[in-house]
CSV table of C-alpha atoms in Angstrom, one decimal:
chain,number,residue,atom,x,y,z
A,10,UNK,CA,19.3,13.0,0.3
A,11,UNK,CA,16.7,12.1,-2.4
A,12,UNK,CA,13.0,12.0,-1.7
A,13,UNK,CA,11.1,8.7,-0.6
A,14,UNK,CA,7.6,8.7,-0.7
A,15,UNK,CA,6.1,5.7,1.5
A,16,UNK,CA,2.2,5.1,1.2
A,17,UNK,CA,0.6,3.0,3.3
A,18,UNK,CA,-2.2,0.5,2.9
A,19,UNK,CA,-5.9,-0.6,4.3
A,20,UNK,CA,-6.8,-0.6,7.0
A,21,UNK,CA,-3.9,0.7,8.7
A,22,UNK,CA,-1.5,4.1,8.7
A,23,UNK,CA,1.6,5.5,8.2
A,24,UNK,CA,2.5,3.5,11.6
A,25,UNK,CA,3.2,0.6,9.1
A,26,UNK,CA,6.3,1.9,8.0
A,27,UNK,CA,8.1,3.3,11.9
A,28,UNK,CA,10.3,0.5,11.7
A,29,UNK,CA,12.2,1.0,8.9
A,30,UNK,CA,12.4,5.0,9.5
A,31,UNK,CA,15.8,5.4,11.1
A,32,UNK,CA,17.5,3.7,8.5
A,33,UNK,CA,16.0,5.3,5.6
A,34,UNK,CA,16.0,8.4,6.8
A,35,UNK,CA,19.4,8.1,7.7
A,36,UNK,CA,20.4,9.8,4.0
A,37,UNK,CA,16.7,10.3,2.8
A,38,UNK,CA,14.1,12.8,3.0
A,39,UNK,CA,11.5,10.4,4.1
A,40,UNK,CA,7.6,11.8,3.5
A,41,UNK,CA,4.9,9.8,5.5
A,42,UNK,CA,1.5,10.8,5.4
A,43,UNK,CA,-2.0,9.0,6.1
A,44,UNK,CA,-4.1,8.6,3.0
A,45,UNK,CA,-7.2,9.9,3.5
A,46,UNK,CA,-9.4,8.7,5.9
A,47,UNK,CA,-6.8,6.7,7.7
A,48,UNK,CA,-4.9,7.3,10.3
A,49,UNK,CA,-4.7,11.1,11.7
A,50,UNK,CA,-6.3,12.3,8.7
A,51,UNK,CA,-10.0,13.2,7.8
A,52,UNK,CA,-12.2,11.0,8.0
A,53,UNK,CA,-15.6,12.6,6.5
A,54,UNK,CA,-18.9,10.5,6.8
A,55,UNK,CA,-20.4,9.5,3.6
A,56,UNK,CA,-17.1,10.3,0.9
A,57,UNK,CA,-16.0,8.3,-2.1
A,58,UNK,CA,-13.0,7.1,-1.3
A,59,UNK,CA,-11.2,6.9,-4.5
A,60,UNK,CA,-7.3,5.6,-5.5
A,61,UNK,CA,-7.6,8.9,-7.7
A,62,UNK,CA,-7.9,10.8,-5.6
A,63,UNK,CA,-5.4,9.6,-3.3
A,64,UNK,CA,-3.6,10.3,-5.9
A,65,UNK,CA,-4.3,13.8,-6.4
A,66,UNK,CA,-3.2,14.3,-2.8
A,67,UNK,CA,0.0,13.1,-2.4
A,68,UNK,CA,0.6,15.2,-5.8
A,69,UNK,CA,-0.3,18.0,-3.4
A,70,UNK,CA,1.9,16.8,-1.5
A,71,UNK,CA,4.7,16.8,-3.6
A,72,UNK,CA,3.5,20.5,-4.5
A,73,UNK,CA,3.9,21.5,-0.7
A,74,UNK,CA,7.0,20.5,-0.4
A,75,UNK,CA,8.5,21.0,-3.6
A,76,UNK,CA,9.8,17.7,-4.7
A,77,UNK,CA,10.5,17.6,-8.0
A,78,UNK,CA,11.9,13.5,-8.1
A,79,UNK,CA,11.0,10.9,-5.5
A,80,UNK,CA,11.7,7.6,-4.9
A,81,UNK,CA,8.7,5.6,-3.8
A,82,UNK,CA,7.9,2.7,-1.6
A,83,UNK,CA,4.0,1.2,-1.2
A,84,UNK,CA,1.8,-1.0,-0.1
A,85,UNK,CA,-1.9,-2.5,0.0
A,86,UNK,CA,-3.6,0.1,-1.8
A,87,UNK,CA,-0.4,2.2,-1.8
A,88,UNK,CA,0.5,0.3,-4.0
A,89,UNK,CA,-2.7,1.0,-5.9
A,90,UNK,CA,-2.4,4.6,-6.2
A,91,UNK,CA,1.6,4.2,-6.9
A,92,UNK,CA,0.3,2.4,-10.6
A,93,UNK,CA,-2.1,5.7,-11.0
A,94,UNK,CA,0.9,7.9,-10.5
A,95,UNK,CA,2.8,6.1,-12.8
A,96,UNK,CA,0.2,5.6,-15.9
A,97,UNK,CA,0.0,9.7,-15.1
A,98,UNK,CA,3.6,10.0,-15.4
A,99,UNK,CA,3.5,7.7,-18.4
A,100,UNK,CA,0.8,10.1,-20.0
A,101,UNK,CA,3.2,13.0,-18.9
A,102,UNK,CA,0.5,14.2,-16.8
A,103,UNK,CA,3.1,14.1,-13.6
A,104,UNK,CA,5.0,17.1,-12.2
A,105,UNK,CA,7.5,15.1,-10.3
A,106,UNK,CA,9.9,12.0,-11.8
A,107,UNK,CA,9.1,9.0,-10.1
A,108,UNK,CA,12.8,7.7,-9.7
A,109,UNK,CA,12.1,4.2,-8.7
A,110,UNK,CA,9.2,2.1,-6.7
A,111,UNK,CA,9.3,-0.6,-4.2
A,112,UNK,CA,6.6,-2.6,-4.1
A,113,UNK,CA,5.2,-4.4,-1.5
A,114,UNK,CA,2.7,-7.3,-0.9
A,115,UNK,CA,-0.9,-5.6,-2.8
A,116,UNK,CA,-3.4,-6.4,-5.5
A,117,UNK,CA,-1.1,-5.7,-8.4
A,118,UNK,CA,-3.3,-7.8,-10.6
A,119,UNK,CA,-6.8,-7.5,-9.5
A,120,UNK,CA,-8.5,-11.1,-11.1
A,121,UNK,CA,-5.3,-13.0,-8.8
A,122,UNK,CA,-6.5,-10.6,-5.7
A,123,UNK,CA,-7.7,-13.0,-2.8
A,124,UNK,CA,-10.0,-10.9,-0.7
A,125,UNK,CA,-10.7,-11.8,2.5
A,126,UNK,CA,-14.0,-12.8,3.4
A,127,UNK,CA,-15.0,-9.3,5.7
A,128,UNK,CA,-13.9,-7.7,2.7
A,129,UNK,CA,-16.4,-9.3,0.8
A,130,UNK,CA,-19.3,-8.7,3.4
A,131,UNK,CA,-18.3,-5.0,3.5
A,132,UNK,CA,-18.8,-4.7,-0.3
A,133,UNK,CA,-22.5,-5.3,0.2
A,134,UNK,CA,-24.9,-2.4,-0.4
A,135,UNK,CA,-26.9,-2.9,3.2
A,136,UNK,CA,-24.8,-5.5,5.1
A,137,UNK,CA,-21.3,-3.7,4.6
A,138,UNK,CA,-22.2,-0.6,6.5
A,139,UNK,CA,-23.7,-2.7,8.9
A,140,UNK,CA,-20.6,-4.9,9.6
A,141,UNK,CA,-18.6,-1.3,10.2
A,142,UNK,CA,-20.7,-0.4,12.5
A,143,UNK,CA,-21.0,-3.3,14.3
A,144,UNK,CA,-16.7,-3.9,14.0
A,145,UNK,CA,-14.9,-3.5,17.1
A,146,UNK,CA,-11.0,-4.2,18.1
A,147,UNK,CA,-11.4,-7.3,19.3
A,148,UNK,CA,-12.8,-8.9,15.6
A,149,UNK,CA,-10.5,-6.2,14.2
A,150,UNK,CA,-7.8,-7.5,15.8
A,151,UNK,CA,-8.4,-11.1,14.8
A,152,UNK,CA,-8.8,-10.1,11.1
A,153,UNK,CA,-5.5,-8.1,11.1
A,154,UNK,CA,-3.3,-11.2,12.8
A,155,UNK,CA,-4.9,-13.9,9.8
A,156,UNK,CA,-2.9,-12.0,7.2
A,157,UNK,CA,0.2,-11.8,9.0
A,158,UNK,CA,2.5,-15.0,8.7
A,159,UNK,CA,2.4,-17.7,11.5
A,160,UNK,CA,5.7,-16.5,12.3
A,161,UNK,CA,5.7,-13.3,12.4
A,162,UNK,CA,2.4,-12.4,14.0
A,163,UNK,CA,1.1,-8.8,15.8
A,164,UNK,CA,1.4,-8.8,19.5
A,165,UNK,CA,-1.4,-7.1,21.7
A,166,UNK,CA,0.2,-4.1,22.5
A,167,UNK,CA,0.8,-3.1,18.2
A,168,UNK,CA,-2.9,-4.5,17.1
A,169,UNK,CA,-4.2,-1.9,20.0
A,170,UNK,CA,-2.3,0.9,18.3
A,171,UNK,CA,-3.5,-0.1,14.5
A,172,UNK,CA,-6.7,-0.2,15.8
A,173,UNK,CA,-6.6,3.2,17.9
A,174,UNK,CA,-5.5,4.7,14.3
A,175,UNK,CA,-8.8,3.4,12.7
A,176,UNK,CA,-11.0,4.0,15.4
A,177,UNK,CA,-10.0,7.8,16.1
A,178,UNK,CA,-12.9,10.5,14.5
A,179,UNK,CA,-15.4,7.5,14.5
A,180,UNK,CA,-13.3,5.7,11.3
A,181,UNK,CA,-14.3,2.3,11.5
A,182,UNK,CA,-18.1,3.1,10.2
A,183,UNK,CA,-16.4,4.4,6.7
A,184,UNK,CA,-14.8,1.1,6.6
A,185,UNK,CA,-17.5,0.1,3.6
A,186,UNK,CA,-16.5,2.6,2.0
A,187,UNK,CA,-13.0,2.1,2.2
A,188,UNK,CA,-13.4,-0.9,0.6
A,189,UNK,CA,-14.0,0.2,-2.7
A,190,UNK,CA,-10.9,-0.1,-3.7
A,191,UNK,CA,-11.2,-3.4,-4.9
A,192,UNK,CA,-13.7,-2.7,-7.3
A,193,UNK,CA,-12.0,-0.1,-8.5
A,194,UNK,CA,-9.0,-2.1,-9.1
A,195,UNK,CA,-10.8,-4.5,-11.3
A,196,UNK,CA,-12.7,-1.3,-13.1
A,197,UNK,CA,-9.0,-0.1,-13.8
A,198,UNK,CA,-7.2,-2.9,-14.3
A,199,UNK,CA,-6.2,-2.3,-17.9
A,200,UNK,CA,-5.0,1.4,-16.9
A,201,UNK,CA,-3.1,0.2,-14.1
A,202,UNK,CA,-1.7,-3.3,-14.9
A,203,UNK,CA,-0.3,-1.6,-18.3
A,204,UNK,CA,1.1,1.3,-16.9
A,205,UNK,CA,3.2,-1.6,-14.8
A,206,UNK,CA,4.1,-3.5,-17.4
A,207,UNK,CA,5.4,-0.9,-20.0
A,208,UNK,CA,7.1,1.3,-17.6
A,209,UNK,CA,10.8,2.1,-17.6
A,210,UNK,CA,10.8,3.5,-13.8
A,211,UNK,CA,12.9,0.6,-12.2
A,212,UNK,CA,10.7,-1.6,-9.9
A,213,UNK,CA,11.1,-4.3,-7.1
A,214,UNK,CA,8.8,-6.2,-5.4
A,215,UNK,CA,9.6,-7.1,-1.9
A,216,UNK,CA,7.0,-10.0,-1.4
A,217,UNK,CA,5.5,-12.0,1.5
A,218,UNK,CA,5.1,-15.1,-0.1
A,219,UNK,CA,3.1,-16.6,2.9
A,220,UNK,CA,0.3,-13.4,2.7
A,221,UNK,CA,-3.0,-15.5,2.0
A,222,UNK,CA,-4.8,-12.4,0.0
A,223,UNK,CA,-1.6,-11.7,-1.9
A,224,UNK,CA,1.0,-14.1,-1.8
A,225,UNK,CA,2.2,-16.4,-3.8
A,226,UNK,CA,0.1,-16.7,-6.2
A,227,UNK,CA,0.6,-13.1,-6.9
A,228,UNK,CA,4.6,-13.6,-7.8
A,229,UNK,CA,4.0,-16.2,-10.3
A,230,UNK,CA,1.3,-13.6,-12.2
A,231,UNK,CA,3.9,-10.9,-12.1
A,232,UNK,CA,6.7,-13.1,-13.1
A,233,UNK,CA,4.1,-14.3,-16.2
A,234,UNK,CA,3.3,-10.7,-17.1
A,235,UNK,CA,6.8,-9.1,-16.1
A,236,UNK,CA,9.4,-11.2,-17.4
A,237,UNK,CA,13.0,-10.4,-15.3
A,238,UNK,CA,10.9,-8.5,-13.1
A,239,UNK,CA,13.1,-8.2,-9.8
A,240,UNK,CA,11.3,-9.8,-6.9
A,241,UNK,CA,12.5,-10.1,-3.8
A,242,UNK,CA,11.0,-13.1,-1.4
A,243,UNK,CA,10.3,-13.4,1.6
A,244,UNK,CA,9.3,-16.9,2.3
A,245,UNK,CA,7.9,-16.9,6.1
A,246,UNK,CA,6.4,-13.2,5.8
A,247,UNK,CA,2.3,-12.4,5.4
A,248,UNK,CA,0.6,-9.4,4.0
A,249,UNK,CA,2.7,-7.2,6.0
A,250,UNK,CA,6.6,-6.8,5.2
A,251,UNK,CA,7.3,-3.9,6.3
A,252,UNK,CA,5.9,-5.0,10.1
A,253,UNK,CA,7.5,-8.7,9.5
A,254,UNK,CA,10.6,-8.2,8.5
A,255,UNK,CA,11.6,-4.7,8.3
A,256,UNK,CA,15.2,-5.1,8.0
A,257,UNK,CA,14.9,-7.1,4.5
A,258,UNK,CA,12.5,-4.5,3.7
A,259,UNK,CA,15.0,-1.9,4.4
A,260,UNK,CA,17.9,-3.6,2.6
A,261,UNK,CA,15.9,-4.1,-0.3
A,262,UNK,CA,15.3,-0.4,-0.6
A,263,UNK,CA,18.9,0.3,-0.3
A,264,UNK,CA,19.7,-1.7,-2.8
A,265,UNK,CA,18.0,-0.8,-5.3
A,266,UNK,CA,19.3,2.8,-4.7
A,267,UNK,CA,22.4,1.4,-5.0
A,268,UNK,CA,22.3,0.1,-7.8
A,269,UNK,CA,20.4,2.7,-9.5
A,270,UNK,CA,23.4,4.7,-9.0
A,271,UNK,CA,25.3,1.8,-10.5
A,272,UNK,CA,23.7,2.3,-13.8
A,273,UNK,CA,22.2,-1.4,-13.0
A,274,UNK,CA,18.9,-2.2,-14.6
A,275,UNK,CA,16.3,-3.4,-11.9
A,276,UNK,CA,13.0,-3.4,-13.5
């Protein structure tokens, strides 16, 4: 089947995305991968994290494997680095057709971002690298479950494993550094946000509309900048679709494949 790129967000891995795996894969090639310095991947003391880069990796990727079209599904800053592929591809600067993105809950217009306040903290020259250093599962934990909908929250057992995939190599003191991303987003906003709003590649956004960074708020901006933009929402579902409420997730996906193939016009 066709390629489908999934890429993940902060702070957690390509674990986000198990759940819906047996049913995409079921007639795609799926490709998972940690960005890095999540996850199983490197995690180097004292590097630049930078959405460019991630970028320049999962072209790398793509290289590796020799995809020449994918489909593409992200999240968080996924969904970041997703809008530098595309402004590439828009520049003709990409090797491989992005066929069509799904979009999930992210900072897809960076003034309407709502950051949580740790996030904040960690953006501060001496106190952020302080505050990874000093973060441990429990807070971690707690942090994690606030952006999840009441409904729908993380159980033990889950927020041990997100938190074993960002403690492993020593990864929570880079968590400052990590970060950055949000900066960066407001730097690049005019790159990105355009490269969204004039693209042809067909686009849905599957949105929890109860995510307090990212919610709400965040549909009636894309609606405003996107007109006929297709959004699909998910009313009692946080930050973290894919986790919630993988099965509309899932059937979202599909569907715009579907219709794709339909010669329907989803962006």
């Amino acid at each position: 089947g066709p390629w489908l790129k999934m890429i993940h967000g902060v702070p957690t891995s390509s674990w986000d995305w198990v759940p819906m795996l047996p049913a995409l894969a079921a007639d795609h090639r799926v490709l998972v991968f940690d960005l890095l310095g999540f996850g199983e991947s490197d995690k180097p003391t004292g590097h630049d994290w930078s959405s460019f880069e991630q970028a320049d990796i999962l072209e790398a990727l793509w290289k590796h494997f020799e995809a020449r079209e994918t489909r593409v599904v992200a999240h968080d800053v996924g969904l970041t680095v997703a809008l530098e592929l595309l402004a590439r591809q828009q520049e003709g600067a990409l090797p491989v057709r992005l066929v069509d993105m799904t979009l999930l809950n992210g900072g897809v217009y960076a003034g309407f971002h709502r950051p949580r306040p740790i996030q904040g903290w960690l953006q501060r020259p001496v106190v952020g690298p302080l505050i990874a250093r000093m973060l441990g599962e429990v807070r971690f934990g707690t942090a994690l479950s606030e952006v999840f909908g009441p409904t729908h929250q993380p159980g033990r057992e889950a927020l041990h494993e997100h938190w074993l995939s960002v403690a492993r190599r020593d990864g929570s003191r880079n968590y400052h550094r990590l970060i950055r991303y949000i900066p960066e987003r407001r730097a690049n906003a005019a790159r990105w946000e355009s490269a969204l709003e004039q693209t042809s590649v067909p686009t849905r956004f599957v949105w929890g509309m109860a995510d307090p960074v990212s919610g709400a708020p965040m549909v009636e901006v894309i609606r405003r900048r996107r007109p006929g933009a297709d959004i699909v929402e998910l009313a009692d579902v946080g930050h973290y679709p894919q986790l919630e409420d993988p099965a509309s997730v899932v059937e979202a996906i599909l569907r715009a494949d579907h219709g794709r193939s339909d010669g329907s016009d989803h962006a």
